[in-house]
């Protein structure tokens, strides 16, 4: 990597503010990095080269604005977030030519904070997937080993950040889609509390689960981005009118884990974890203990039902949310049909990919007469029990520490023909979305067998992101770091 | 629980999707596997448990009943596959 793109977001924003480096130099360094790495990793669906260069020159002329914490910093955005007048495909053919006439609230906040949006990241179609193999455009690859997936659904975001294409990306997490790719690509990824960040302009998949959050190369960088994107938005009724702490300032308040009780959910630490993942995660537990944390065991008695309840709920919500793709208001339409119903059917069958169709149909099924109580309502009841598990666990600990995935990034093609197998890889991430609480992936090492990154997730009670970030930074400081992704050298 | 080909065809119809024969076959098999896995929920007695549909406490938010004009008609129509400057155009329904 060249010097500029190796630096952290925080460091770069400081250098830009102090005019030690020009915006144009930083933008060109990122574009250069994209040119070199993009043919290998397919992290981007859209790149705004010319307008970013023009914007950079304009910013260099006008000079730094101390009110803008991301002044001149190049970032990217998962293509599920609306960017005004520029492509927003959600990784789907049905939205191939869609140009939103409005900006997602969080995108507006990032721009207002001075960030330069280089482009939009590749993803599983409508955020449905765990590998980015469901992108209708191209398969993203893991910068640590190009034969492996970067994870998903925010796989393009994770791969791009790991490769140094940008200083941060915004991903979204419905059942692990920030935390799992962050783990697979060796970066830091935070899913905020449901309600912390506005979802206005986030194209809906599972409305009671979706949340957007930062994907970066350090906890401090996550904190800075979270400062910018958090807060109540009158355009999103689920965003919470609640004071947003200064997450970056909070990081300075804790240098160790003294006085913190960290809970290890028994059920998460015993099931089918690969030896190398277990080894890395256990060394992280030891580091937490060395840093002063009191390690306790906690019980999550309903953990085994998490995947079933999660997939029923997200599929049900998807079937409702994706009814809007009917070839009328935006996106692709099959124009060969003279009948309205036939037009709907042809448009949706041609425009939506197989996994999306599968989930819409499964969701339609669990909501249909005769099955609603047995599946959808039952899953919502289990959701209550899972949330209570977390609430009870937090009576005996301050933070929960758990693996993110049972193994490191799998090979491209390995799970794609077996949807159930693919769903089961989400075993440690989905329950957090059911409960609505915040969690962050911190990279802890490289697996000794595969040489691929292993992450661990820190989980806190609702709206305690500051605690997650603090503990994440302590662990990060105690670890040597993963180095440069090997698949790019 | 086993999902039959007839059920898959019926669901496709409800979801406004048109599936080819081989896909109906494939989905029947996959749906049976997936629903079979979901059926493990039945081993848990949830009698009396209040369903949780959203982690958010404030999903029903009131505001003043004042009309806003946030978007221009031409912008909202600009992404439509067929429109006439005033309306979205759909195939004839009558």
XYZ file of C-alpha atoms in Angstrom:
583
model
C 0.000 0.000 0.000
C 1.161 3.521 -0.517
C 1.586 5.694 2.577
C -1.619 7.680 2.365
C -4.088 4.795 2.100
C -2.362 2.897 4.903
C -3.252 5.544 7.441
C -6.307 5.561 9.655
C -9.303 7.762 8.971
C -8.597 9.723 12.136
C -4.982 10.375 11.199
C -5.915 11.323 7.649
C -8.618 13.743 8.711
C -6.105 15.399 11.048
C -3.485 15.710 8.287
C -6.097 17.162 5.951
C -7.269 19.654 8.539
C -3.704 20.741 9.237
C -3.031 20.912 5.488
C -0.121 18.497 5.675
C -1.741 16.733 2.760
C -4.074 17.988 0.052
C -7.544 16.582 -0.496
C -6.630 15.889 -4.114
C -3.614 13.836 -3.004
C -5.756 11.713 -0.705
C -8.473 11.224 -3.313
C -5.913 10.343 -5.993
C -4.225 7.873 -3.633
C -7.558 6.134 -3.084
C -8.400 6.134 -6.807
C -4.976 4.714 -7.550
C -5.523 2.010 -4.964
C -8.937 1.264 -6.450
C -7.430 0.939 -9.909
C -4.890 -1.590 -8.642
C -7.151 -3.661 -6.399
C -10.612 -3.461 -7.944
C -9.972 -5.974 -10.751
C -9.085 -8.475 -8.029
C -11.802 -7.863 -5.427
C -14.874 -6.353 -7.180
C -15.729 -4.234 -4.151
C -17.469 -1.451 -6.077
C -20.574 -1.232 -8.235
C -20.157 2.442 -9.049
C -17.264 4.884 -8.910
C -17.603 8.669 -9.088
C -14.069 9.467 -10.229
C -14.541 12.774 -12.039
C -16.884 14.442 -9.604
C -14.698 13.396 -6.651
C -11.597 14.880 -8.270
C -13.470 18.096 -8.977
C -14.809 18.193 -5.435
C -11.300 17.617 -4.028
C -9.874 20.531 -6.020
C -12.697 22.747 -4.895
C -12.073 21.800 -1.253
C -8.353 22.454 -1.554
C -9.190 25.924 -2.858
C -11.664 26.766 -0.108
C -9.552 25.263 2.692
C -10.389 23.135 5.730
C -13.563 23.676 7.706
C -12.987 22.972 11.415
C -16.710 22.331 11.844
C -16.518 19.317 9.522
C -15.027 16.253 11.200
C -14.688 14.294 7.929
C -13.460 17.182 5.793
C -11.847 15.775 2.637
C -11.962 12.121 3.732
C -12.840 9.641 0.940
C -15.346 6.981 1.942
C -17.680 4.558 0.168
C -21.295 3.548 0.769
C -23.030 0.195 0.417
C -25.276 0.366 -2.633
C -28.405 -0.162 -0.523
C -28.308 3.449 0.707
C -29.868 6.124 -1.470
C -27.480 8.629 -2.967
C -29.278 11.474 -4.713
C -29.107 11.407 -8.525
C -26.487 8.646 -8.525
C -26.981 4.912 -8.984
C -28.483 2.912 -6.130
C -28.960 -0.634 -7.370
C -29.078 -2.680 -4.148
C -27.039 -5.212 -6.141
C -30.186 -6.011 -8.131
C -31.016 -5.923 -11.834
C -34.463 -4.628 -10.974
C -32.912 -1.314 -9.874
C -30.220 -1.179 -12.555
C -31.109 2.326 -13.706
C -32.524 3.701 -10.468
C -31.374 7.208 -9.481
C -33.031 8.248 -6.205
C -34.382 11.791 -6.086
C -33.391 12.043 -2.433
C -30.431 11.376 -0.206
C -30.447 8.893 2.674
C -30.240 10.914 5.901
C -26.957 9.336 6.889
C -25.444 10.063 3.464
C -26.490 13.676 3.822
C -24.884 13.811 7.270
C -21.638 12.352 5.926
C -21.547 14.878 3.075
C -22.362 17.722 5.447
C -19.449 16.547 7.601
C -17.147 16.986 4.594
C -16.751 13.359 3.483
C -16.102 12.642 -0.192
C -18.213 9.740 -1.415
C -16.080 7.864 -3.916
C -18.638 5.284 -4.892
C -21.057 2.546 -3.984
C -20.118 -0.890 -2.710
C -20.997 -4.292 -4.086
C -23.390 -6.379 -1.992
C -25.690 -9.375 -1.987
C -28.876 -8.457 -3.836
C -31.117 -6.474 -1.455
C -28.679 -7.412 1.336
C -29.834 -11.028 1.224
C -26.817 -13.244 1.601
C -23.686 -14.011 3.580
C -21.082 -14.008 0.820
C -21.796 -11.269 -1.780
C -22.203 -14.113 -4.284
C -25.831 -13.017 -4.643
C -24.847 -9.713 -6.265
C -26.566 -9.496 -9.651
C -23.472 -7.754 -11.058
C -20.270 -9.423 -9.935
C -18.849 -11.592 -7.178
C -16.708 -9.723 -4.674
C -13.563 -11.431 -3.403
C -11.701 -11.530 -0.120
C -8.488 -9.433 -0.195
C -6.801 -12.015 2.033
C -7.405 -14.837 -0.433
C -9.132 -14.176 -3.725
C -10.643 -17.673 -3.854
C -12.651 -16.934 -0.731
C -15.748 -14.823 -0.149
C -15.458 -11.465 1.640
C -18.649 -12.337 3.531
C -21.920 -10.542 3.142
C -24.075 -8.887 2.615
C -21.770 -5.843 3.039
C -18.947 -7.800 1.376
C -17.926 -5.033 -1.017
C -17.652 -2.574 1.875
C -15.481 -4.928 3.929
C -13.230 -5.897 1.024
C -12.785 -2.266 -0.038
C -11.896 -1.039 3.451
C -9.483 -3.941 3.992
C -7.839 -3.217 0.634
C -7.342 0.480 1.439
C -9.684 1.744 -1.290
C -11.218 4.177 1.174
C -11.000 5.135 4.856
C -14.423 3.837 5.812
C -17.555 2.408 4.326
C -21.110 2.401 5.557
C -22.582 -1.080 5.658
C -25.926 -2.370 6.827
C -26.625 -5.243 9.209
C -29.922 -7.138 9.206
C -28.583 -10.423 10.600
C -24.833 -9.892 10.704
C -24.146 -8.168 7.388
C -21.686 -5.674 8.912
C -20.090 -7.901 11.552
C -19.600 -11.075 9.471
C -17.840 -9.502 6.443
C -15.775 -7.350 8.848
C -14.658 -10.575 10.516
C -13.929 -12.318 7.189
C -11.874 -9.369 5.873
C -10.080 -8.464 9.111
C -11.598 -5.046 9.736
C -13.702 -3.356 12.419
C -17.457 -3.166 11.894
C -20.117 -1.791 14.211
C -23.813 -2.514 14.137
C -25.352 0.267 16.224
C -28.463 -0.135 18.383
C -31.728 -0.321 16.427
C -32.860 3.313 16.467
C -29.418 4.921 16.865
C -28.918 5.736 13.160
C -31.655 6.922 10.798
C -32.729 4.410 8.198
C -34.415 6.973 5.954
C -33.053 6.178 2.505
C -31.868 2.699 3.486
C -33.714 0.454 1.051
C -35.720 -1.852 3.315
C -35.165 -5.596 3.662
C -36.200 -6.502 7.215
C -37.547 -3.311 8.702
C -37.507 -4.412 12.345
C -33.907 -5.643 11.971
C -32.034 -3.388 9.491
C -29.441 -0.982 10.860
C -26.615 0.920 9.148
C -23.183 1.357 10.676
C -19.496 2.083 10.097
C -16.925 -0.357 8.700
C -13.378 0.875 9.239
C -9.834 -0.168 10.083
C -10.020 0.784 13.782
C -12.406 1.313 16.682
C -11.564 5.028 16.818
C -12.461 5.416 13.137
C -15.790 3.695 13.841
C -16.388 6.114 16.718
C -15.788 9.136 14.507
C -18.176 7.922 11.808
C -20.789 6.988 14.400
C -20.591 10.512 15.818
C -21.532 11.842 12.396
C -24.333 9.448 11.402
C -26.155 8.986 14.744
C -29.201 10.793 15.999
C -32.917 11.249 15.677
C -34.433 11.875 12.257
C -38.029 13.048 11.862
C -38.105 11.049 8.607
C -37.527 7.725 10.426
C -40.020 7.021 13.205
C -37.819 4.225 14.579
C -34.852 6.541 15.123
C -34.689 7.488 18.763
C -34.835 11.055 20.088
C -32.056 10.521 22.554
C -28.829 12.321 23.297
C -25.884 11.061 21.229
C -22.694 10.873 23.280
C -19.342 11.895 21.791
C -18.093 8.390 21.023
C -14.610 9.573 20.131
C -14.243 11.464 23.405
C -15.492 8.369 25.246
C -12.546 6.396 23.879
C -10.128 8.586 25.808
C -11.901 7.723 29.063
C -10.853 4.089 29.192
C -7.403 2.571 28.825
C -8.087 -0.885 30.274
C -10.993 -3.162 31.150
C -10.726 -2.859 34.939
C -14.068 -3.084 36.695
C -15.823 -4.524 33.639
C -17.541 -7.887 33.721
C -17.366 -9.601 30.335
C -19.833 -12.420 29.790
C -19.172 -15.435 27.591
C -22.480 -17.026 26.555
C -22.030 -20.747 27.196
C -24.097 -21.688 24.122
C -21.906 -19.594 21.794
C -18.614 -21.050 22.885
C -19.351 -24.716 22.515
C -21.000 -25.225 19.149
C -19.120 -26.282 16.030
C -16.396 -23.641 16.057
C -13.337 -24.420 13.953
C -10.154 -24.996 16.006
C -8.323 -21.969 14.549
C -11.296 -19.665 15.178
C -11.613 -20.988 18.727
C -7.899 -20.450 19.339
C -8.000 -16.810 18.168
C -11.189 -16.065 20.102
C -9.812 -17.624 23.265
C -6.652 -15.582 23.017
C -8.877 -12.490 22.837
C -10.611 -13.607 26.040
C -7.208 -13.973 27.689
C -6.236 -10.478 26.538
C -9.466 -9.104 27.994
C -8.667 -10.823 31.278
C -5.106 -9.445 31.223
C -6.551 -5.979 30.636
C -8.435 -6.278 33.899
C -11.828 -7.629 32.847
C -13.674 -10.031 35.075
C -14.634 -12.936 32.775
C -17.911 -14.622 33.657
C -20.041 -17.269 32.000
C -23.577 -16.283 31.020
C -26.530 -18.286 29.805
C -28.501 -17.689 26.582
C -30.960 -20.573 26.821
C -32.816 -19.754 23.588
C -29.740 -19.244 21.386
C -30.401 -22.453 19.441
C -33.668 -21.013 18.095
C -32.082 -17.771 16.883
C -31.521 -18.729 13.231
C -35.025 -20.181 12.778
C -36.755 -17.172 14.347
C -34.523 -14.697 12.521
C -35.012 -16.166 9.057
C -38.786 -16.412 9.462
C -39.031 -12.795 10.567
C -36.657 -11.376 7.965
C -38.278 -13.344 5.152
C -41.761 -12.233 6.228
C -40.633 -8.612 6.305
C -38.836 -9.022 2.969
C -41.955 -10.368 1.286
C -43.854 -7.251 2.343
C -41.054 -4.791 1.630
C -40.200 -6.151 -1.796
C -43.793 -6.061 -3.006
C -42.952 -2.519 -4.115
C -40.860 -3.804 -7.056
C -43.695 -4.070 -9.506
C -42.317 -2.337 -12.588
C -44.492 0.746 -12.084
C -42.767 3.427 -10.020
C -39.092 2.719 -10.667
C -36.723 0.120 -11.964
C -37.025 -2.553 -14.610
C -40.308 -3.408 -16.351
C -40.999 -6.214 -18.777
C -42.793 -4.303 -21.505
C -43.861 -7.298 -23.578
C -47.013 -7.966 -21.558
C -50.323 -6.252 -22.155
C -51.909 -7.530 -18.955
C -51.126 -5.893 -15.601
C -50.781 -9.102 -13.572
C -48.624 -10.691 -16.247
C -46.477 -7.555 -16.314
C -45.976 -7.809 -12.540
C -45.043 -11.493 -12.721
C -42.652 -11.145 -15.657
C -41.009 -8.021 -14.242
C -40.398 -9.577 -10.834
C -39.322 -12.962 -12.185
C -36.764 -11.411 -14.541
C -35.633 -8.561 -12.308
C -35.151 -10.365 -8.994
C -32.464 -12.974 -8.378
C -33.016 -16.478 -7.084
C -32.220 -15.921 -3.398
C -34.463 -12.862 -3.328
C -37.289 -14.853 -4.916
C -36.715 -17.649 -2.423
C -36.959 -15.306 0.539
C -39.989 -13.448 -0.796
C -41.753 -16.777 -1.279
C -40.766 -18.224 2.096
C -41.944 -14.982 3.670
C -45.211 -15.119 1.755
C -45.669 -18.674 3.020
C -45.072 -17.954 6.722
C -47.488 -15.026 6.569
C -50.210 -16.926 4.731
C -53.485 -18.115 6.241
C -53.022 -21.259 8.284
C -49.274 -20.777 8.791
C -49.074 -17.330 10.352
C -49.438 -18.511 13.963
C -47.259 -21.577 13.566
C -44.369 -19.690 11.998
C -44.489 -15.904 12.078
C -46.112 -15.444 15.482
C -44.089 -18.299 16.958
C -40.867 -16.662 15.704
C -41.924 -13.323 17.223
C -42.527 -15.053 20.568
C -39.072 -16.607 20.414
C -37.719 -13.187 19.544
C -39.114 -11.938 22.879
C -37.382 -14.803 24.715
C -34.080 -14.110 22.961
C -34.271 -10.441 23.875
C -34.952 -11.458 27.482
C -31.922 -13.760 27.377
C -29.764 -10.727 26.580
C -31.422 -8.546 29.213
C -30.861 -11.256 31.822
C -27.266 -11.824 30.724
C -26.609 -8.110 31.191
C -27.660 -8.405 34.825
C -24.478 -10.358 35.484
C -22.135 -8.703 32.967
C -21.481 -5.352 31.268
C -20.455 -6.688 27.875
C -20.844 -9.965 26.036
C -17.970 -11.432 24.036
C -18.654 -14.061 21.377
C -17.296 -15.447 18.121
C -18.690 -13.774 14.978
C -18.685 -16.833 12.757
C -17.925 -20.522 13.338
C -15.051 -20.443 10.823
C -13.025 -18.106 8.624
C -14.199 -16.999 5.158
C -15.416 -19.950 3.122
C -14.556 -20.563 -0.513
C -16.507 -18.966 -3.330
C -19.089 -21.527 -4.443
C -18.853 -23.611 -1.273
C -22.323 -22.860 0.148
C -24.119 -21.168 -2.723
C -26.140 -24.204 -3.835
C -27.390 -24.994 -0.348
C -29.389 -22.061 1.039
C -29.996 -23.660 4.444
C -26.272 -24.305 4.903
C -25.600 -20.663 4.017
C -28.197 -19.479 6.575
C -26.586 -21.616 9.278
C -23.275 -19.751 8.908
C -25.077 -16.776 10.526
C -25.486 -18.650 13.803
C -23.690 -16.132 16.042
C -24.882 -12.881 14.482
C -28.654 -12.994 13.927
C -29.875 -12.952 17.542
C -28.399 -9.491 18.099
C -30.670 -8.035 15.413
C -33.664 -9.778 16.971
C -32.764 -8.091 20.282
C -31.869 -4.742 18.643
C -28.652 -4.281 20.615
C -25.264 -2.961 19.429
C -22.320 -5.170 18.529
C -18.914 -4.685 16.975
C -16.452 -6.988 15.266
C -12.829 -6.548 16.263
C -10.175 -8.444 14.278
C -8.203 -10.682 16.637
C -5.815 -12.638 14.448
C -5.206 -14.878 11.472
C -6.310 -18.501 11.640
C -3.297 -20.808 11.784
C -4.804 -23.245 9.258
C -6.317 -20.938 6.640
C -4.293 -17.757 7.209
C -7.582 -15.838 7.034
C -8.789 -13.210 9.510
C -10.749 -14.101 12.632
C -12.875 -11.531 14.428
C -14.682 -11.454 17.723
C -17.837 -9.520 18.581
C -18.386 -7.279 21.561
C -22.035 -6.797 22.475
C -23.565 -4.280 24.881
C -27.037 -3.317 26.106
C -29.067 -0.971 23.890
C -27.460 2.446 23.308
C -24.179 1.465 25.004
C -22.084 1.737 21.816
C -19.517 3.789 23.728
C -18.741 0.784 25.931
C -18.387 -1.495 22.906
C -16.027 0.980 21.255
C -13.956 1.456 24.424
C -13.511 -2.275 24.998
C -12.865 -2.782 21.294
C -10.077 -0.237 21.360
C -8.482 -1.812 24.431
C -8.413 -5.209 22.681
C -7.160 -3.613 19.465
C -4.290 -1.938 21.326
C -3.312 -5.220 22.961
C -3.168 -7.025 19.607
C -0.400 -6.833 17.001
C -2.747 -6.113 14.057
C -3.199 -8.302 11.002
C -0.932 -6.500 8.528
C -1.586 -6.141 4.813
C -4.112 -8.447 3.110
C -2.128 -11.254 1.517
C -4.311 -11.732 -1.538
C -3.290 -8.345 -2.917
C 0.481 -8.615 -2.783
C -43.141 -30.255 7.189
C -43.000 -31.029 3.490
C -43.790 -28.311 0.956
C -45.358 -29.677 -2.237
C -44.930 -28.429 -5.789
C -48.566 -27.306 -5.733
C -47.883 -25.215 -2.642
C -44.828 -23.618 -4.262
C -46.891 -22.739 -7.331
C -49.597 -21.234 -5.112
C -47.047 -19.170 -3.132
C -45.440 -17.964 -6.365
C -48.833 -16.774 -7.509
C -49.421 -14.889 -4.246
C -45.942 -13.315 -4.511
C -46.525 -12.342 -8.162
C -43.699 -14.514 -9.438
C -43.711 -16.859 -12.391
C -41.528 -19.918 -11.930
C -40.413 -22.429 -14.508
C -41.171 -26.098 -13.821
C -37.617 -26.977 -12.788
C -37.491 -24.072 -10.367
C -40.771 -25.117 -8.760
C -39.241 -28.551 -8.277
C -36.052 -27.113 -6.806
C -37.852 -24.669 -4.501
C -40.210 -27.426 -3.234
C -37.177 -29.401 -2.121
C -35.351 -26.410 -0.632
C -38.439 -25.020 1.109
C -39.083 -28.423 2.681
C -35.515 -28.442 4.021
C -35.695 -24.862 5.290
C -39.157 -25.196 6.857
C -38.057 -28.558 8.270
C -35.271 -26.708 10.064
C -37.662 -23.972 11.250
C -39.902 -26.643 12.743
C -37.376 -27.039 15.554
C -39.163 -24.014 17.070
C -42.045 -26.358 17.892
C -39.949 -28.068 20.549
C -40.249 -24.888 22.611
C -43.464 -24.131 24.487
C -44.196 -20.422 23.999
C -47.685 -20.372 25.490
C -48.385 -16.970 26.992
C -45.231 -15.303 25.592
C -46.005 -11.863 24.175
C -44.668 -11.670 20.576
C -41.971 -9.058 19.940
C -42.413 -7.462 16.526
C -39.927 -4.600 16.859
C -37.090 -3.781 19.246
C -38.194 -0.157 19.119
C -40.568 1.315 21.726
C -41.686 4.210 19.566
C -42.936 2.824 16.287
C -46.115 4.889 16.269
C -45.065 8.507 16.232
C -47.540 11.356 15.790
C -46.886 14.640 14.069
C -48.875 17.750 13.254
C -51.335 17.114 10.448
C -49.723 19.562 8.056
C -49.192 18.819 4.386
C -45.583 18.940 3.232
C -44.307 19.315 -0.309
C -40.947 17.588 -0.187
C -40.650 16.342 -3.742
C -41.423 17.592 -7.215
C -43.710 15.472 -9.364
C -41.219 15.293 -12.228
C -38.503 14.004 -9.895
C -40.758 11.300 -8.506
C -41.796 10.271 -12.000
C -38.284 10.349 -13.400
C -37.483 6.731 -12.514
C -40.735 5.278 -13.828
C -40.398 2.898 -16.800
C -43.490 4.469 -18.411
C -45.012 7.813 -17.452
C -46.596 10.792 -19.138
C -45.331 13.659 -17.024
C -48.446 13.486 -14.847
C -48.982 9.819 -13.987
C -47.371 6.398 -13.832
C -48.644 4.410 -16.800
C -49.540 0.731 -16.377
C -50.935 -1.811 -18.861
C -54.675 -1.642 -19.368
C -56.644 -3.152 -16.526
C -60.171 -2.789 -17.856
